[in-house]
XYZ file of C-alpha atoms in Angstrom:
580
model
C 98.901 140.664 152.362
C 102.196 140.177 154.243
C 104.575 140.484 151.300
C 107.646 139.980 153.267
C 106.790 136.781 155.095
C 105.233 135.234 151.770
C 108.340 136.294 149.766
C 110.706 134.939 152.322
C 109.168 131.546 152.803
C 111.892 130.216 150.433
C 114.600 132.793 151.529
C 113.625 134.993 148.637
C 113.936 138.657 149.198
C 110.894 140.351 147.916
C 112.699 143.506 147.017
C 114.545 141.458 144.402
C 111.339 140.469 142.481
C 110.076 143.977 141.742
C 109.525 144.708 138.125
C 108.353 147.546 136.135
C 104.938 147.339 134.298
C 105.544 149.212 131.065
C 101.801 149.902 130.623
C 101.325 151.612 134.053
C 104.852 152.893 134.797
C 104.341 151.117 138.322
C 106.518 148.721 140.037
C 105.005 145.351 140.756
C 106.154 142.541 143.327
C 106.058 139.203 141.732
C 105.768 136.384 144.202
C 105.753 132.826 142.491
C 105.877 131.322 139.084
C 104.544 133.829 136.510
C 103.211 130.950 134.250
C 100.879 129.915 137.166
C 99.519 133.387 137.747
C 95.801 133.918 137.283
C 95.049 136.837 139.469
C 97.017 139.765 140.843
C 96.015 142.364 143.635
C 96.590 146.065 143.230
C 96.855 148.563 146.153
C 96.835 152.171 145.762
C 98.280 154.301 148.539
C 95.820 153.566 151.311
C 93.507 155.985 152.945
C 92.366 153.800 155.869
C 94.044 153.042 159.170
C 93.668 149.195 159.224
C 94.618 146.464 156.810
C 92.063 144.896 154.699
C 92.494 142.569 151.545
C 91.656 144.298 148.477
C 89.536 142.506 145.608
C 91.599 140.679 143.040
C 91.735 142.164 139.567
C 92.789 140.804 136.212
C 96.433 140.938 135.513
C 98.049 143.710 133.522
C 99.288 142.593 130.166
C 102.783 143.325 129.168
C 104.455 142.842 132.731
C 107.735 141.270 132.403
C 108.359 138.048 134.389
C 110.996 138.025 137.204
C 114.479 138.195 136.741
C 116.650 135.060 136.394
C 116.886 133.684 139.796
C 113.676 135.369 141.184
C 111.134 132.939 142.490
C 111.318 129.136 142.831
C 112.064 127.133 139.783
C 109.343 124.943 138.134
C 107.916 122.463 140.334
C 108.016 125.071 143.399
C 111.103 123.565 144.886
C 114.194 125.553 146.053
C 116.982 123.677 148.146
C 114.724 120.621 148.782
C 111.855 122.643 150.236
C 108.509 123.296 148.605
C 105.968 126.273 148.936
C 102.399 126.635 147.892
C 101.859 129.560 145.611
C 98.004 129.619 145.924
C 95.063 127.800 147.477
C 91.725 126.474 146.873
C 91.068 125.011 143.470
C 93.721 126.785 141.600
C 97.384 128.268 141.993
C 97.433 132.093 142.393
C 100.007 134.785 142.586
C 99.508 138.162 143.939
C 101.569 141.175 143.150
C 101.680 144.338 145.259
C 101.676 147.528 143.227
C 102.889 150.821 144.584
C 101.719 153.812 142.585
C 104.014 156.965 142.156
C 104.172 159.737 144.479
C 104.295 157.725 147.740
C 107.763 158.520 148.766
C 108.285 161.240 151.414
C 111.030 161.979 153.846
C 110.868 161.930 157.731
C 113.415 163.495 159.924
C 114.366 161.181 162.704
C 117.060 161.589 165.546
C 119.368 163.683 163.283
C 118.755 161.597 160.222
C 115.850 161.387 157.666
C 113.826 158.424 156.631
C 111.525 157.653 153.839
C 108.129 155.870 153.534
C 106.426 153.648 151.104
C 102.677 153.658 152.409
C 100.717 150.570 152.179
C 98.506 148.492 154.448
C 100.800 145.883 155.984
C 103.049 148.531 157.417
C 100.422 149.756 159.670
C 101.245 147.362 162.346
C 104.942 148.621 162.570
C 103.853 151.942 163.906
C 103.997 152.924 167.532
C 101.205 155.500 168.382
C 100.904 157.804 171.357
C 97.804 159.672 172.566
C 99.310 163.168 173.397
C 96.024 164.269 174.979
C 95.234 167.309 172.978
C 98.723 168.653 172.892
C 98.855 169.472 169.207
C 96.318 170.913 166.926
C 94.655 167.510 166.092
C 95.887 167.421 162.514
C 97.352 169.583 159.808
C 95.340 171.411 157.160
C 95.901 171.742 153.550
C 95.357 175.500 153.484
C 97.736 176.147 156.449
C 101.302 175.880 157.422
C 102.397 172.469 159.082
C 104.590 172.088 162.059
C 106.077 168.715 162.850
C 108.061 168.226 165.944
C 110.666 165.517 165.129
C 112.295 163.979 168.346
C 115.203 161.721 168.489
C 115.552 160.104 171.880
C 118.516 158.683 173.542
C 116.665 155.673 174.922
C 118.856 152.592 174.616
C 116.170 150.359 173.227
C 117.020 147.999 170.133
C 119.552 145.380 169.807
C 123.163 146.413 170.393
C 122.237 149.863 172.013
C 122.444 148.843 175.752
C 126.267 149.850 175.505
C 125.812 153.440 174.972
C 126.042 154.776 178.596
C 122.960 154.546 180.733
C 121.278 151.412 179.297
C 118.347 151.802 181.552
C 117.595 155.228 180.795
C 113.812 156.084 179.904
C 115.233 158.529 177.307
C 115.299 162.413 176.869
C 114.638 164.751 174.031
C 118.132 164.309 172.947
C 117.588 165.746 169.295
C 114.594 167.954 168.631
C 113.619 169.733 165.385
C 110.746 171.787 164.751
C 110.053 171.262 160.892
C 107.899 174.105 159.556
C 106.402 173.529 156.261
C 105.174 176.742 154.416
C 101.504 177.382 153.765
C 102.150 177.185 150.098
C 104.289 174.151 150.363
C 107.211 175.675 148.357
C 109.621 175.826 151.235
C 110.487 174.546 154.774
C 112.569 175.574 157.813
C 113.861 173.009 160.263
C 114.722 174.510 163.735
C 116.964 172.654 166.137
C 116.280 173.205 169.893
C 119.451 172.552 171.912
C 118.877 169.914 174.548
C 120.746 171.884 177.143
C 118.495 174.959 176.883
C 117.020 176.067 180.082
C 113.257 176.162 179.626
C 109.877 175.801 181.441
C 108.116 172.762 181.063
C 104.282 173.385 181.430
C 101.868 170.836 183.075
C 101.398 167.841 181.019
C 98.284 165.409 180.962
C 99.599 161.959 179.886
C 97.749 158.767 179.172
C 98.417 155.859 181.439
C 98.204 152.090 180.464
C 95.040 151.679 182.155
C 93.354 154.314 180.053
C 93.514 157.071 182.697
C 95.134 160.520 182.561
C 97.728 161.598 184.893
C 98.762 165.243 184.847
C 102.394 165.755 185.477
C 103.088 169.142 187.357
C 104.907 171.936 185.709
C 108.645 172.362 186.096
C 110.430 175.857 185.774
C 114.080 176.557 184.827
C 115.088 173.076 183.749
C 116.893 171.335 180.840
C 114.703 171.370 177.857
C 115.550 167.512 177.251
C 113.794 166.520 180.327
C 110.477 167.319 178.663
C 110.465 163.816 177.410
C 110.670 160.523 179.428
C 111.533 162.170 182.836
C 108.909 161.878 185.485
C 106.721 159.855 182.968
C 106.498 162.659 180.421
C 105.515 161.652 176.734
C 106.192 163.420 173.515
C 102.977 165.629 174.323
C 104.894 167.169 176.988
C 107.783 168.106 174.495
C 105.234 169.533 172.150
C 103.666 171.618 174.874
C 107.200 172.730 175.799
C 108.102 173.836 172.370
C 104.695 175.718 171.954
C 105.521 177.820 175.234
C 109.186 178.391 174.124
C 108.489 179.332 170.496
C 104.697 180.427 170.345
C 104.299 177.848 167.505
C 101.603 175.585 167.701
C 102.704 171.872 166.832
C 100.465 169.719 164.739
C 102.231 166.410 165.045
C 105.238 164.702 166.441
C 107.384 161.938 164.999
C 109.901 159.991 167.225
C 112.730 157.556 166.882
C 115.568 156.091 168.872
C 119.224 155.033 168.159
C 118.061 152.225 166.069
C 116.432 154.562 163.359
C 119.819 156.089 162.529
C 121.419 152.687 161.996
C 118.687 150.981 160.074
C 117.748 153.918 157.867
C 121.319 154.860 156.985
C 122.018 151.194 156.025
C 118.533 150.895 154.198
C 119.201 153.777 151.811
C 122.794 152.343 151.223
C 124.878 154.718 153.427
C 124.958 158.516 153.812
C 127.670 160.321 152.165
C 129.447 162.864 154.533
C 132.797 164.822 154.349
C 135.265 165.516 156.989
C 137.425 168.638 156.914
C 139.949 166.738 159.339
C 140.360 163.369 160.864
C 138.459 162.315 163.912
C 139.285 159.807 166.575
C 136.673 160.107 169.502
C 137.985 157.364 171.874
C 136.157 158.361 174.958
C 132.673 159.318 173.489
C 131.167 157.864 170.267
C 134.184 155.952 169.151
C 133.958 157.620 165.776
C 137.277 157.042 164.004
C 137.402 158.535 160.467
C 140.200 160.032 158.144
C 139.669 163.440 156.523
C 137.722 163.532 153.246
C 134.665 161.742 152.047
C 132.916 158.706 153.398
C 129.653 156.749 153.110
C 128.372 155.973 156.441
C 125.770 153.477 157.648
C 124.889 151.425 160.642
C 126.976 151.924 163.776
C 129.318 154.494 161.988
C 126.394 156.689 161.111
C 125.090 156.472 164.729
C 128.568 157.433 165.979
C 128.805 160.376 163.585
C 125.514 162.062 164.752
C 126.286 161.261 168.553
C 129.918 162.563 168.687
C 130.454 165.622 171.030
C 134.165 165.488 170.836
C 134.949 165.160 167.146
C 134.130 168.631 165.737
C 134.040 172.371 166.634
C 134.376 173.156 170.330
C 132.972 169.814 171.493
C 129.810 171.324 172.435
C 126.142 170.237 171.892
C 125.616 173.155 169.554
C 128.437 171.945 167.331
C 126.748 168.426 167.246
C 123.713 170.000 166.170
C 125.446 171.463 163.225
C 126.881 168.064 162.340
C 123.502 166.416 162.519
C 122.071 169.084 160.283
C 124.814 168.169 157.841
C 123.973 164.521 158.139
C 120.213 165.179 157.704
C 120.922 167.147 154.628
C 122.986 164.440 153.083
C 120.481 161.714 153.954
C 117.637 164.017 152.349
C 119.767 164.257 149.189
C 120.439 160.658 149.101
C 116.831 159.805 149.504
C 115.960 162.064 146.529
C 118.625 160.749 144.254
C 117.897 158.808 141.250
C 119.670 155.718 142.598
C 117.206 155.829 145.386
C 113.976 156.601 143.733
C 114.514 154.114 140.928
C 115.504 151.142 143.232
C 112.415 148.998 144.420
C 114.625 147.246 146.788
C 115.775 150.379 148.666
C 112.185 151.359 148.706
C 110.964 148.187 150.457
C 113.997 148.183 152.912
C 113.373 151.932 153.872
C 109.539 151.362 154.310
C 110.211 148.509 156.757
C 113.254 150.224 158.593
C 111.393 153.771 158.932
C 107.968 152.434 160.064
C 109.628 149.964 162.725
C 111.677 152.864 164.113
C 108.878 155.314 164.289
C 106.426 156.477 166.974
C 103.826 159.191 166.177
C 100.758 160.805 167.570
C 97.245 159.322 166.986
C 96.428 162.096 164.531
C 98.823 160.634 161.896
C 98.773 157.106 163.522
C 98.086 155.159 160.297
C 99.755 154.476 156.989
C 96.812 156.491 155.169
C 97.240 159.509 157.169
C 101.088 159.516 156.751
C 100.338 159.110 153.096
C 98.245 162.401 153.216
C 101.152 164.128 154.965
C 103.624 162.649 152.457
C 101.553 164.158 149.752
C 102.203 167.718 151.454
C 105.724 167.345 151.766
C 106.901 165.420 148.738
C 107.199 168.490 146.299
C 109.453 170.790 148.422
C 112.563 171.433 146.541
C 115.818 170.792 148.479
C 117.106 174.100 147.696
C 114.096 175.587 149.666
C 114.721 173.746 152.910
C 116.855 175.691 155.574
C 118.251 174.345 158.717
C 118.792 176.718 161.660
C 119.142 176.548 165.337
C 117.521 178.274 167.954
C 119.815 181.171 169.099
C 121.096 180.805 172.649
C 123.706 182.291 175.010
C 125.638 180.728 177.930
C 123.595 180.556 181.175
C 124.545 183.621 183.124
C 123.504 181.740 186.324
C 126.445 179.312 186.062
C 129.955 180.137 187.087
C 132.651 180.809 184.496
C 134.287 177.669 183.436
C 131.338 175.410 184.446
C 128.965 176.389 181.790
C 126.805 173.418 180.986
C 123.440 174.884 180.038
C 122.208 177.828 177.664
C 119.338 180.165 177.566
C 117.576 181.748 174.614
C 119.183 184.848 173.042
C 116.148 186.910 172.752
C 117.634 189.455 170.416
C 118.431 186.802 167.772
C 115.717 184.427 168.604
C 112.833 186.963 168.382
C 113.217 187.780 164.625
C 113.764 184.212 163.743
C 110.652 183.029 165.662
C 108.545 185.927 164.206
C 109.689 184.685 160.675
C 108.560 181.229 161.254
C 105.352 182.166 162.793
C 104.790 184.712 159.923
C 105.538 181.698 157.411
C 108.501 183.751 155.891
C 110.988 181.572 154.016
C 114.790 181.552 155.071
C 115.868 180.186 151.843
C 118.036 182.519 149.408
C 115.993 181.116 146.447
C 112.651 182.194 148.035
C 113.942 185.415 149.097
C 115.232 186.342 145.496
C 111.777 185.154 144.047
C 109.895 187.262 146.689
C 111.948 190.240 145.971
C 111.030 189.998 142.319
C 107.378 189.665 143.152
C 107.669 192.822 145.502
C 109.357 194.699 142.651
C 106.506 193.839 140.262
C 103.870 194.904 142.805
C 105.575 198.262 143.705
C 103.120 200.331 141.626
C 100.204 198.372 143.055
C 101.446 199.125 146.595
C 101.932 202.780 145.820
C 98.218 202.971 144.528
C 97.026 201.137 147.674
C 98.935 203.595 149.834
C 97.211 206.405 148.033
C 93.988 204.895 148.745
C 94.311 205.622 152.409
C 94.326 209.294 151.625
C 90.895 209.303 150.018
C 87.369 209.935 151.349
C 86.137 208.028 154.302
C 82.626 206.514 154.797
C 80.675 207.346 157.784
C 80.920 204.780 160.513
C 77.231 203.887 160.216
C 77.961 202.938 156.491
C 80.732 200.584 157.327
C 79.711 196.999 156.905
C 82.401 194.367 157.982
C 82.551 190.811 159.309
C 85.360 190.136 162.011
C 87.331 186.896 162.041
C 89.968 185.706 164.290
C 92.903 184.317 162.271
C 95.557 184.007 164.961
C 94.951 186.893 167.445
C 94.479 186.391 171.125
C 91.413 184.180 172.084
C 88.228 186.135 171.963
C 89.599 188.810 169.640
C 86.772 188.900 167.096
C 84.030 189.313 169.825
C 86.047 191.914 171.625
C 86.594 193.772 168.380
C 83.002 193.583 167.490
C 81.845 194.941 170.757
C 84.503 197.853 170.375
C 83.395 198.677 166.900
C 79.639 198.718 167.689
C 79.817 200.522 170.970
C 82.844 202.694 170.858
C 83.113 203.589 167.007
C 79.425 203.415 165.984
C 79.970 200.553 163.429
C 76.456 199.207 163.880
C 76.854 196.788 160.811
C 79.848 195.027 162.024
C 79.470 191.079 162.782
C 81.576 188.629 164.520
C 82.248 185.287 162.704
C 84.568 183.558 165.285
C 87.513 181.776 163.964
C 88.812 182.262 160.446
C 88.868 179.221 158.050
C 92.612 179.428 157.983
C 95.177 181.395 160.259
C 96.975 184.312 158.578
C 100.512 185.648 159.057
C 99.198 189.138 159.928
C 96.028 191.072 160.280
C 94.244 191.991 156.994
C 91.363 193.774 155.654
C 89.913 192.424 152.335
C 87.531 194.811 150.473
C 86.075 195.521 147.018
C 86.928 198.531 145.005
C 83.695 200.102 145.486
C 84.117 199.657 149.362
C 87.472 201.879 149.411
C 85.783 204.545 151.375
C 84.540 201.991 153.971
C 88.026 200.481 154.099
C 89.625 203.736 154.792
C 87.384 204.527 157.572
C 87.891 201.193 159.312
C 91.692 201.330 158.733
C 91.712 204.536 160.415
C 89.677 203.247 163.396
C 91.750 200.189 163.772
C 95.089 201.749 163.031
C 95.691 199.493 160.043
C 98.739 200.112 157.742
C 98.514 200.007 153.955
C 100.080 196.583 153.962
C 97.095 195.118 155.719
C 94.714 196.233 153.075
C 93.766 193.732 150.376
C 91.671 195.173 147.591
C 89.838 192.705 145.145
C 89.240 193.181 141.560
C 85.284 193.257 141.399
C 82.740 195.422 142.902
C 80.659 194.045 145.695
C 77.025 193.987 146.168
C 75.295 196.836 148.567
C 74.875 194.395 151.554
C 78.233 192.403 151.118
C 80.532 193.072 154.152
C 84.132 193.564 154.113
C 86.182 190.750 155.750
C 88.580 191.913 158.615
C 90.841 188.784 159.867
C 92.728 189.578 162.972
C 96.235 187.907 162.931
C 99.036 187.329 165.488
C 100.166 190.975 165.289
C 96.778 191.986 166.791
C 96.829 192.884 170.521
C 93.598 194.746 171.120
C 91.111 197.025 169.275
C 92.499 200.400 168.562
C 96.105 199.640 169.572
C 98.907 199.701 166.892
C 99.577 196.336 165.307
C 102.803 194.694 166.279
C 105.780 195.517 164.097
C 105.759 193.735 160.838
C 107.358 190.324 160.513
C 111.046 190.651 159.736
C 112.078 189.546 156.209
C 115.654 189.029 156.865
C 117.533 187.235 159.757
C 120.233 188.760 161.918
C 123.772 187.834 160.477
C 124.565 185.852 163.731
C 121.779 183.352 163.315
C 123.040 180.082 162.276
C 121.642 178.660 159.020
C 122.499 175.947 156.358
C 120.756 175.019 153.091
C 119.631 171.431 152.597
C 120.949 171.221 149.109
C 124.454 172.098 149.712
C 127.074 169.596 150.957
C 129.789 170.972 153.408
C 132.573 169.142 155.160
C 132.191 168.853 159.025
C 134.920 170.819 160.652
């Protein structure tokens, strides 16, 4: 059902006709004269990729009628025009019901959007086949990595005046949004557009269905990974993987219009300025010091300005965009937004019309599944940070225009993201409490390594690859059998889920086998995971190789750091700060 067009045939805004059903706690969209209603259609959050009309059901009792002024007056006339409410042998009215839990945020172009997922929005989505650039789909038992791209393509009404109106666009704003495996926290990593990077070879789908591989480019600006030479978002996904070592599951992309329409749909985004700004040459942002609520053109000017804050650099603009993004997310989760069906509908239309996604999440049903994974993350557990960079040493002093990765600072940060370590202070405190509670258990575990060890011939283990180099499980199996005499070892290929670090799972009555295998493999006590129940005689232990694994017998990579270096920029999504 096209709720918008049916509701607006008589210049009625459907959002003004939403009412709360006290029996179900759901909002229902009333279109027409309530006295004439004989049927109603209910739509749960869809799990299909194409629209289909649901079967009518009996109306729920106790649903209040439209507010005064909602719907046409008796007789079906408004302003001299008439409209049929139903068809066939009787008059019908249909109501669209949106059940709870369908609101989720989406980071777009330095802002954040929200979605109500139902069938008629499918047609708004723009879908790109990225040709295997991502994982093909997120999994419930693994961390999720979404690449959010804001392009500077000047598409959309009123945007042709922003500089190069014929530009095919660049990766102007890029955020890698990492959602933890346990869904308790998230990290939003901004990647500077002027970062010097290597863009790998990129297969791209052509309009005729063929595939064209764009050759790699070394030592170029990161933002050229999109748009230039025909590159699509899949090329940016591949570039991010090569740059960070993090596999991207999906991408979401929007242009200038997204910032304008979403900020307007939510009723404006509250921001605070530490000083007055008048950017006459660039974005034309002109605001006094103090609090403001920005929407439309003003919101776009705020996230685009490079001359209003800090040292007039792209790095300072990233901080401003992160502040805007945090404010937008807080606004989306505010009571005023969550309880306003009019905002819900406006946001749904604005967001889906602004959005391009990969085919892996290219339907409202698939986006609903993703929303379900994101919706419960507390704002206090979302951290914004920026990939640490330094001035490009290849450029002369006074003409520094690009940056390079600061390996000393970026290394620990990327390790923490790859290891699924939260950056939020709340999470750190909770983890510290858990560590303290588990100190005795760890001491006992360390002591276990000092006990008796089983002969190699008695060690029974299955080897899985949970994030190590390709072929690690079979390589380790051959090494154990041929070099160490572990004849009862078996390879199980890839693990059901990736792990943050190599781990050996064993039962209490397998402790002697575990100690023997740990000595062969060079496993530390932290890699040992003892269960609570004894295993049967023929049950193997489970060795899962993680990203810290290099090769059999070699020491594991250093453990994932738990604290960031002091100089790494970070900000919490739940804290409002004034732009400086």
